[in-house]
PDB file of C-alpha atoms and ligand atoms in Angstrom:
ATOM      1  CA  MET A  61     -41.533  14.503  17.016  1.00  0.00           C
ATOM      2  CA  LYS A  62     -41.834  12.365  20.080  1.00  0.00           C
ATOM      3  CA  LYS A  63     -38.888  12.724  22.456  1.00  0.00           C
ATOM      4  CA  ASP A  64     -37.844   9.037  22.283  1.00  0.00           C
ATOM      5  CA  LEU A  65     -37.775   9.111  18.512  1.00  0.00           C
ATOM      6  CA  ALA A  66     -35.949  12.432  18.365  1.00  0.00           C
ATOM      7  CA  GLN A  67     -33.288  11.006  20.668  1.00  0.00           C
ATOM      8  CA  LEU A  68     -32.977   7.865  18.557  1.00  0.00           C
ATOM      9  CA  VAL A  69     -32.568   9.932  15.395  1.00  0.00           C
ATOM     10  CA  LYS A  70     -29.791  11.866  17.087  1.00  0.00           C
ATOM     11  CA  LEU A  71     -28.155   8.730  18.499  1.00  0.00           C
ATOM     12  CA  SER A  72     -28.253   7.055  15.125  1.00  0.00           C
ATOM     13  CA  LYS A  73     -26.650  10.119  13.516  1.00  0.00           C
ATOM     14  CA  PHE A  74     -23.813   9.912  16.066  1.00  0.00           C
ATOM     15  CA  ASP A  75     -23.398   6.207  15.306  1.00  0.00           C
ATOM     16  CA  VAL A  76     -23.245   6.915  11.582  1.00  0.00           C
ATOM     17  CA  GLU A  77     -20.627   9.626  12.117  1.00  0.00           C
ATOM     18  CA  ILE A  78     -18.552   7.375  14.378  1.00  0.00           C
ATOM     19  CA  SER A  79     -18.700   4.507  11.889  1.00  0.00           C
ATOM     20  CA  GLU A  80     -17.416   6.753   9.113  1.00  0.00           C
ATOM     21  CA  PHE A  81     -14.061   7.316  10.833  1.00  0.00           C
ATOM     22  CA  GLU A  82     -12.649   3.803  10.440  1.00  0.00           C
ATOM     23  CA  PRO A  83     -12.768   3.750   6.606  1.00  0.00           C
ATOM     24  CA  LYS A  84     -11.348   7.296   6.539  1.00  0.00           C
ATOM     25  CA  ILE A  85      -8.440   6.233   8.751  1.00  0.00           C
ATOM     26  CA  GLU A  86      -7.871   3.152   6.605  1.00  0.00           C
ATOM     27  CA  LYS A  87      -7.785   5.314   3.494  1.00  0.00           C
ATOM     28  CA  GLU A  88      -5.103   7.504   5.063  1.00  0.00           C
ATOM     29  CA  ASN A  89      -3.026   4.465   6.001  1.00  0.00           C
ATOM     30  CA  ASP A  90      -3.439   3.077   2.481  1.00  0.00           C
ATOM     31  CA  LYS A  91      -1.935   6.269   1.036  1.00  0.00           C
ATOM     32  CA  LEU A  92       1.144   5.660   3.147  1.00  0.00           C
ATOM     33  CA  LYS A  93       1.272   1.971   2.220  1.00  0.00           C
ATOM     34  CA  ILE A  94       1.538   2.804  -1.485  1.00  0.00           C
ATOM     35  CA  PHE A  95       4.595   4.986  -0.846  1.00  0.00           C
ATOM     36  CA  LEU A  96       6.141   2.473   1.535  1.00  0.00           C
ATOM     37  CA  SER A  97       5.782  -0.286  -1.042  1.00  0.00           C
ATOM     38  CA  THR A  98       7.575   1.921  -3.611  1.00  0.00           C
ATOM     39  CA  VAL A  99      10.397   2.415  -1.111  1.00  0.00           C
ATOM     40  CA  SER A 100      10.677  -1.295  -0.431  1.00  0.00           C
ATOM     41  CA  LYS A 101      10.662  -2.076  -4.179  1.00  0.00           C
ATOM     42  CA  LEU A 102      13.492   0.430  -4.710  1.00  0.00           C
ATOM     43  CA  ASN A 103      15.450  -1.147  -1.849  1.00  0.00           C
ATOM     44  CA  GLU A 104      15.014  -4.577  -3.425  1.00  0.00           C
ATOM     45  CA  GLN A 105      16.225  -3.288  -6.785  1.00  0.00           C
ATOM     46  CA  ILE A 106      19.244  -1.664  -5.131  1.00  0.00           C
ATOM     47  CA  ASP A 107      20.130  -4.883  -3.274  1.00  0.00           C
ATOM     48  CA  GLN A 108      19.809  -6.806  -6.529  1.00  0.00           C
ATOM     49  CA  LEU A 109      22.146  -4.366  -8.306  1.00  0.00           C
ATOM     50  CA  TYR A 110      24.771  -4.737  -5.561  1.00  0.00           C
ATOM     51  CA  VAL A 111      24.634  -8.512  -6.065  1.00  0.00           C
ATOM     52  CA  GLU A 112      24.974  -8.124  -9.839  1.00  0.00           C
ATOM     53  CA  ILE A 113      27.915  -5.717  -9.520  1.00  0.00           C
ATOM     54  CA  ASP A 114      29.656  -8.135  -7.124  1.00  0.00           C
ATOM     55  CA  GLU A 115      29.172 -10.975  -9.583  1.00  0.00           C
ATOM     56  CA  LEU A 116      30.643  -8.886 -12.399  1.00  0.00           C
ATOM     57  CA  LYS A 117      33.610  -7.924 -10.216  1.00  0.00           C
ATOM     58  CA  ASN A 118      34.204 -11.589  -9.385  1.00  0.00           C
ATOM     59  CA  LYS A 119      34.180 -12.421 -13.080  1.00  0.00           C
ATOM     60  CA  ARG A 120      36.675  -9.640 -13.669  1.00  0.00           C
ATOM     61  CA  ILE A 121      38.980 -11.012 -10.942  1.00  0.00           C
ATOM     62  CA  LYS A 122      38.778 -14.474 -12.551  1.00  0.00           C
ATOM     63  CA  ASN A 123      39.794 -12.925 -15.863  1.00  0.00           C
ATOM     64  CA  ASP A 124      42.712 -11.111 -14.189  1.00  0.00           C
ATOM     65  CA  ILE A 125      43.910 -14.399 -12.700  1.00  0.00           C
ATOM     66  CA  HIS A 126      43.491 -16.075 -16.077  1.00  0.00           C
ATOM     67  CA  LEU A 127      45.522 -13.284 -17.723  1.00  0.00           C
ATOM     68  CA  LYS A 128      48.315 -13.789 -15.192  1.00  0.00           C
ATOM     69  CA  GLU A 129      48.295 -17.531 -15.925  1.00  0.00           C
ATOM     70  CA  LEU A 130      48.449 -16.860 -19.665  1.00  0.00           C
ATOM     71  CA  SER A 131      51.329 -14.444 -19.265  1.00  0.00           C
ATOM     72  CA  ASP A 132      53.210 -17.075 -17.202  1.00  0.00           C
ATOM     73  CA  LYS A 133      52.475 -19.510 -19.967  1.00  0.00           C
ATOM     74  CA  LEU A 134      53.927 -17.135 -22.592  1.00  0.00           C
ATOM     75  CA  ASN A 135      57.103 -16.813 -20.485  1.00  0.00           C
ATOM     76  CA  GLU A 136      57.262 -20.593 -20.236  1.00  0.00           C
ATOM     77  CA  ILE A 137      56.876 -20.926 -24.019  1.00  0.00           C
ATOM     78  CA  ASP A 138      59.569 -18.293 -24.445  1.00  0.00           C
ATOM     79  CA  SER A 139      62.061 -20.225 -22.325  1.00  0.00           C
ATOM     80  CA  LYS A 140      61.128 -23.509 -24.005  1.00  0.00           C
ATOM     81  CA  SER A 141      61.762 -21.999 -27.431  1.00  0.00           C
ATOM     82  CA  ASN A 142      65.442 -21.731 -26.518  1.00  0.00           C
ATOM     83  CA  ILE A 143      65.595 -25.470 -25.823  1.00  0.00           C
ATOM     84  CA  VAL A 144      63.452 -27.072 -28.573  1.00  0.00           C
ATOM     85  CA  LYS A 145      65.262 -28.178 -31.676  1.00  0.00           C
ATOM     86  CA  THR A 146      63.049 -30.114 -34.149  1.00  0.00           C
ATOM     87  CA  GLU A 147      60.751 -28.293 -36.521  1.00  0.00           C
ATOM     88  CA  LYS A 148      57.821 -30.280 -35.122  1.00  0.00           C
ATOM     89  CA  GLU A 149      58.595 -29.079 -31.613  1.00  0.00           C
ATOM     90  CA  ILE A 150      58.971 -25.492 -32.833  1.00  0.00           C
ATOM     91  CA  LYS A 151      55.610 -25.650 -34.635  1.00  0.00           C
ATOM     92  CA  ALA A 152      53.889 -27.122 -31.599  1.00  0.00           C
ATOM     93  CA  LEU A 153      55.304 -24.340 -29.449  1.00  0.00           C
ATOM     94  CA  GLN A 154      54.234 -21.691 -31.984  1.00  0.00           C
ATOM     95  CA  LEU A 155      50.709 -23.091 -31.963  1.00  0.00           C
ATOM     96  CA  GLU A 156      50.653 -23.039 -28.188  1.00  0.00           C
ATOM     97  CA  GLU A 157      51.828 -19.427 -28.256  1.00  0.00           C
ATOM     98  CA  GLU A 158      49.133 -18.456 -30.763  1.00  0.00           C
ATOM     99  CA  ILE A 159      46.421 -20.036 -28.649  1.00  0.00           C
ATOM    100  CA  ALA A 160      47.694 -18.322 -25.499  1.00  0.00           C
ATOM    101  CA  LYS A 161      47.770 -14.943 -27.266  1.00  0.00           C
ATOM    102  CA  GLU A 162      44.251 -15.468 -28.564  1.00  0.00           C
ATOM    103  CA  GLN A 163      43.111 -16.271 -25.041  1.00  0.00           C
ATOM    104  CA  ILE A 164      44.850 -13.139 -23.794  1.00  0.00           C
ATOM    105  CA  ASN A 165      42.985 -11.069 -26.366  1.00  0.00           C
ATOM    106  CA  PHE A 166      39.745 -12.719 -25.422  1.00  0.00           C
ATOM    107  CA  ALA A 167      40.359 -12.145 -21.702  1.00  0.00           C
ATOM    108  CA  ASN A 168      41.233  -8.488 -22.337  1.00  0.00           C
ATOM    109  CA  ASP A 169      38.073  -7.994 -24.388  1.00  0.00           C
ATOM    110  CA  GLU A 170      36.083  -9.673 -21.642  1.00  0.00           C
ATOM    111  CA  ILE A 171      37.608  -7.348 -19.036  1.00  0.00           C
ATOM    112  CA  VAL A 172      36.653  -4.291 -21.116  1.00  0.00           C
ATOM    113  CA  ARG A 173      33.139  -5.677 -21.510  1.00  0.00           C
ATOM    114  CA  LEU A 174      32.851  -6.393 -17.767  1.00  0.00           C
ATOM    115  CA  ASP A 175      34.212  -2.950 -16.834  1.00  0.00           C
ATOM    116  CA  ASN A 176      31.630  -1.309 -19.086  1.00  0.00           C
ATOM    117  CA  LEU A 177      28.854  -3.378 -17.594  1.00  0.00           C
ATOM    118  CA  ILE A 178      30.003  -2.551 -14.068  1.00  0.00           C
ATOM    119  CA  GLU A 179      30.008   1.142 -15.011  1.00  0.00           C
ATOM    120  CA  VAL A 180      26.456   0.913 -16.404  1.00  0.00           C
ATOM    121  CA  LYS A 181      25.231  -0.932 -13.295  1.00  0.00           C
ATOM    122  CA  LYS A 182      26.883   1.624 -11.024  1.00  0.00           C
ATOM    123  CA  GLU A 183      25.109   4.439 -12.853  1.00  0.00           C
ATOM    124  CA  GLU A 184      21.817   2.557 -12.533  1.00  0.00           C
ATOM    125  CA  LEU A 185      22.550   2.088  -8.841  1.00  0.00           C
ATOM    126  CA  GLN A 186      23.179   5.797  -8.341  1.00  0.00           C
ATOM    127  CA  GLU A 187      19.917   6.678 -10.111  1.00  0.00           C
ATOM    128  CA  LEU A 188      17.984   4.278  -7.894  1.00  0.00           C
ATOM    129  CA  LYS A 189      19.649   5.635  -4.780  1.00  0.00           C
ATOM    130  CA  ASP A 190      18.687   9.185  -5.771  1.00  0.00           C
ATOM    131  CA  GLN A 191      15.141   8.032  -6.428  1.00  0.00           C
ATOM    132  CA  LEU A 192      15.058   6.258  -3.075  1.00  0.00           C
ATOM    133  CA  ALA A 193      16.295   9.325  -1.209  1.00  0.00           C
ATOM    134  CA  GLN A 194      13.575  11.424  -2.842  1.00  0.00           C
ATOM    135  CA  GLU A 195      10.927   8.821  -2.145  1.00  0.00           C
ATOM    136  CA  GLU A 196      11.997   8.531   1.490  1.00  0.00           C
ATOM    137  CA  GLU A 197      11.785  12.275   1.875  1.00  0.00           C
ATOM    138  CA  GLU A 198       8.227  12.211   0.489  1.00  0.00           C
ATOM    139  CA  VAL A 199       7.276   9.318   2.739  1.00  0.00           C
ATOM    140  CA  LYS A 200       8.536  11.258   5.730  1.00  0.00           C
ATOM    141  CA  GLU A 201       6.350  14.239   4.823  1.00  0.00           C
ATOM    142  CA  LEU A 202       3.349  12.088   4.008  1.00  0.00           C
ATOM    143  CA  LYS A 203       3.759  10.098   7.214  1.00  0.00           C
ATOM    144  CA  ALA A 204       3.658  13.275   9.271  1.00  0.00           C
ATOM    145  CA  GLN A 205       0.564  14.425   7.363  1.00  0.00           C
ATOM    146  CA  VAL A 206      -1.197  11.081   7.722  1.00  0.00           C
ATOM    147  CA  GLU A 207      -0.415  10.892  11.416  1.00  0.00           C
ATOM    148  CA  GLN A 208      -1.780  14.372  11.963  1.00  0.00           C
ATOM    149  CA  THR A 209      -4.955  13.640   9.996  1.00  0.00           C
ATOM    150  CA  ILE A 210      -5.520  10.395  11.889  1.00  0.00           C
ATOM    151  CA  GLU A 211      -4.977  12.170  15.173  1.00  0.00           C
ATOM    152  CA  GLU A 212      -7.594  14.738  14.171  1.00  0.00           C
ATOM    153  CA  PHE A 213     -10.002  11.947  13.226  1.00  0.00           C
ATOM    154  CA  ASN A 214      -9.416  10.254  16.561  1.00  0.00           C
ATOM    155  CA  THR A 215     -10.037  13.468  18.461  1.00  0.00           C
ATOM    156  CA  SER A 216     -13.285  14.148  16.568  1.00  0.00           C
ATOM    157  CA  ARG A 217     -14.359  10.550  17.049  1.00  0.00           C
ATOM    158  CA  ALA A 218     -13.697  10.746  20.776  1.00  0.00           C
ATOM    159  CA  ASN A 219     -15.706  13.985  20.995  1.00  0.00           C
ATOM    160  CA  ILE A 220     -18.655  12.473  19.161  1.00  0.00           C
ATOM    161  CA  ALA A 221     -18.424   9.313  21.265  1.00  0.00           C
ATOM    162  CA  GLN A 222     -18.588  11.475  24.361  1.00  0.00           C
ATOM    163  CA  GLU A 223     -21.670  13.320  23.065  1.00  0.00           C
ATOM    164  CA  ARG A 224     -23.221   9.998  22.151  1.00  0.00           C
ATOM    165  CA  SER A 225     -22.579   8.577  25.557  1.00  0.00           C
ATOM    166  CA  LYS A 226     -24.201  11.605  27.236  1.00  0.00           C
ATOM    167  CA  LEU A 227     -27.274  11.202  25.035  1.00  0.00           C
ATOM    168  CA  PHE A 228     -27.298   7.429  25.513  1.00  0.00           C
ATOM    169  CA  GLU A 229     -27.723   7.826  29.263  1.00  0.00           C
ATOM    170  CA  THR A 230     -30.850   9.927  28.839  1.00  0.00           C
ATOM    171  CA  ILE A 231     -32.663   7.477  26.552  1.00  0.00           C
ATOM    172  CA  ASP A 232     -35.176   4.991  27.902  1.00  0.00           C
ATOM    173  CA  SER A 233     -33.573   1.553  28.122  1.00  0.00           C
ATOM    174  CA  LYS A 234     -36.478  -0.182  26.336  1.00  0.00           C
ATOM    175  CA  VAL A 235     -36.034   2.195  23.419  1.00  0.00           C
ATOM    176  CA  LEU A 236     -32.299   1.474  23.393  1.00  0.00           C
ATOM    177  CA  VAL A 237     -32.835  -2.282  23.361  1.00  0.00           C
ATOM    178  CA  PHE A 238     -35.227  -1.870  20.450  1.00  0.00           C
ATOM    179  CA  TYR A 239     -32.720   0.299  18.570  1.00  0.00           C
ATOM    180  CA  GLU A 240     -29.777  -2.048  19.194  1.00  0.00           C
ATOM    181  CA  LYS A 241     -31.847  -5.017  17.998  1.00  0.00           C
ATOM    182  CA  ILE A 242     -32.514  -3.340  14.662  1.00  0.00           C
ATOM    183  CA  ARG A 243     -29.006  -1.954  14.457  1.00  0.00           C
ATOM    184  CA  ARG A 244     -27.566  -5.467  14.669  1.00  0.00           C
ATOM    185  CA  TRP A 245     -28.696  -6.159  11.114  1.00  0.00           C
ATOM    186  CA  ALA A 246     -29.376  -2.686   9.713  1.00  0.00           C
ATOM    187  CA  LYS A 247     -26.026  -1.279  10.969  1.00  0.00           C
ATOM    188  CA  GLU A 248     -25.845   2.470  10.231  1.00  0.00           C
ATOM    189  CA  THR A 249     -29.278   2.572   8.600  1.00  0.00           C
ATOM    190  CA  ALA A 250     -31.263   1.460  11.632  1.00  0.00           C
ATOM    191  CA  VAL A 251     -33.044   4.815  11.766  1.00  0.00           C
ATOM    192  CA  VAL A 252     -34.086   6.255   8.408  1.00  0.00           C
ATOM    193  CA  PRO A 253     -36.180   9.174   7.250  1.00  0.00           C
ATOM    194  CA  VAL A 254     -39.372   8.926   5.264  1.00  0.00           C
ATOM    195  CA  LYS A 255     -39.377  11.319   2.333  1.00  0.00           C
ATOM    196  CA  ASN A 256     -42.167  11.669  -0.213  1.00  0.00           C
ATOM    197  CA  GLN A 257     -43.929   8.883   1.656  1.00  0.00           C
ATOM    198  CA  ALA A 258     -41.031   6.478   0.931  1.00  0.00           C
ATOM    199  CA  CYS A 259     -38.768   4.703   3.431  1.00  0.00           C
ATOM    200  CA  PHE A 260     -35.140   5.705   2.881  1.00  0.00           C
ATOM    201  CA  GLY A 261     -33.900   2.341   4.108  1.00  0.00           C
ATOM    202  CA  CYS A 262     -35.570   0.125   1.526  1.00  0.00           C
ATOM    203  CA  HIS A 263     -36.883   2.837  -0.822  1.00  0.00           C
ATOM    204  CA  MET A 264     -40.397   1.383  -0.776  1.00  0.00           C
ATOM    205  CA  LYS A 265     -43.391   3.693  -0.674  1.00  0.00           C
ATOM    206  CA  LEU A 266     -45.543   3.424   2.426  1.00  0.00           C
ATOM    207  CA  GLN A 267     -49.191   2.648   1.801  1.00  0.00           C
ATOM    208  CA  ASP A 268     -51.510   5.628   2.371  1.00  0.00           C
ATOM    209  CA  ARG A 269     -53.103   4.026   5.425  1.00  0.00           C
ATOM    210  CA  VAL A 270     -49.701   3.140   6.987  1.00  0.00           C
ATOM    211  CA  TYR A 271     -48.369   6.583   6.184  1.00  0.00           C
ATOM    212  CA  PHE A 272     -51.372   8.318   7.689  1.00  0.00           C
ATOM    213  CA  GLU A 273     -51.041   6.243  10.841  1.00  0.00           C
ATOM    214  CA  PHE A 274     -47.303   6.899  10.937  1.00  0.00           C
ATOM    215  CA  ILE A 275     -47.559  10.688  10.724  1.00  0.00           C
ATOM    216  CA  HIS A 276     -50.308  10.854  13.323  1.00  0.00           C
ATOM    217  CA  SER A 277     -48.789   8.456  15.817  1.00  0.00           C
ATOM    218  CA  ASP A 278     -46.750   9.180  18.920  1.00  0.00           C
ATOM    219  CA  GLU A 279     -45.235   5.700  18.912  1.00  0.00           C
ATOM    220  CA  ILE A 280     -41.868   4.769  17.448  1.00  0.00           C
ATOM    221  CA  LYS A 281     -42.766   3.151  14.149  1.00  0.00           C
ATOM    222  CA  THR A 282     -40.870   0.779  11.868  1.00  0.00           C
ATOM    223  CA  CYS A 283     -41.116   0.431   8.110  1.00  0.00           C
ATOM    224  CA  PRO A 284     -43.601  -2.401   7.412  1.00  0.00           C
ATOM    225  CA  ASN A 285     -41.423  -3.512   4.523  1.00  0.00           C
ATOM    226  CA  CYS A 286     -37.856  -3.551   5.936  1.00  0.00           C
ATOM    227  CA  GLY A 287     -38.362  -3.133   9.685  1.00  0.00           C
ATOM    228  CA  ARG A 288     -36.121  -0.082  10.133  1.00  0.00           C
ATOM    229  CA  ILE A 289     -37.140   2.681  12.532  1.00  0.00           C
ATOM    230  CA  ILE A 290     -38.643   5.496  10.488  1.00  0.00           C
ATOM    231  CA  TYR A 291     -39.123   9.191  11.181  1.00  0.00           C
ATOM    232  CA  LEU A 292     -40.584  12.052   9.246  1.00  0.00           C
ATOM    233  CA  GLU A 293     -37.686  14.157   8.087  1.00  0.00           C
ATOM    234  CA  GLU A 294     -39.756  17.309   7.415  1.00  0.00           C
ATOM    235  CA  ILE A 295     -40.936  17.463  11.013  1.00  0.00           C
ATOM    236  CA  SER A 296     -37.479  16.762  12.352  1.00  0.00           C
ATOM    237  CA  GLU A 297     -36.071  19.672  10.371  1.00  0.00           C
ATOM    238  CA  GLU A 298     -38.803  21.991  11.637  1.00  0.00           C
ATOM    239  CA  ASN A 299     -38.014  20.965  15.185  1.00  0.00           C
TER     240      ASN A 299
HETATM  241 ZN1   ZN B1085     -38.172   0.354   4.662  1.00  0.00          ZN
END
């Protein structure tokens, strides 16, 4: 293979390798994001449970106050019962007492119900906290792993970039301009092999005449169909 072309093939391979790092790094970061979103969801659920438990406790306090009021009321009825004389007054007082006692029962039932609910929510809270602690531990491990992997990627990328830059300096500037022009639209497939007489950029078969000219030429050739720089892979492997 002609030297210019061989250099371009090599340069293009470096560019392909370099371009493959970014998606790999993104994939690593995505792994971490999934775990972090689980952690933040758990934190939200825990915050929500704290709010719910506070609300239940407030309701319980209101019921306690109400119970105190009702017990005062019963005392009041008790003292009144010593004063009232008519049957009508006695009946009215009895009714008032009945209602107050019913309300006391209701408030007591409500307190039991609220206490049970608070207990259930507290258990839920503890479960979530345990889950969160476990998840955070995993995130910590994963984060260390991801950071190490990314660091390794960055080191490899820097090494390849250095190799590329060394090669870049030895290539004829006209050849580089030509390559960069094609690379602008063809990205990582600017330089493609021809296998079985077909271009590996557009997968079209080269006409016999074009192919013959291509394999016997010293010039850098492009695919007549897609315009990518083509090289004969067989020869490149032999070299
Ligand atoms: Zn092509």
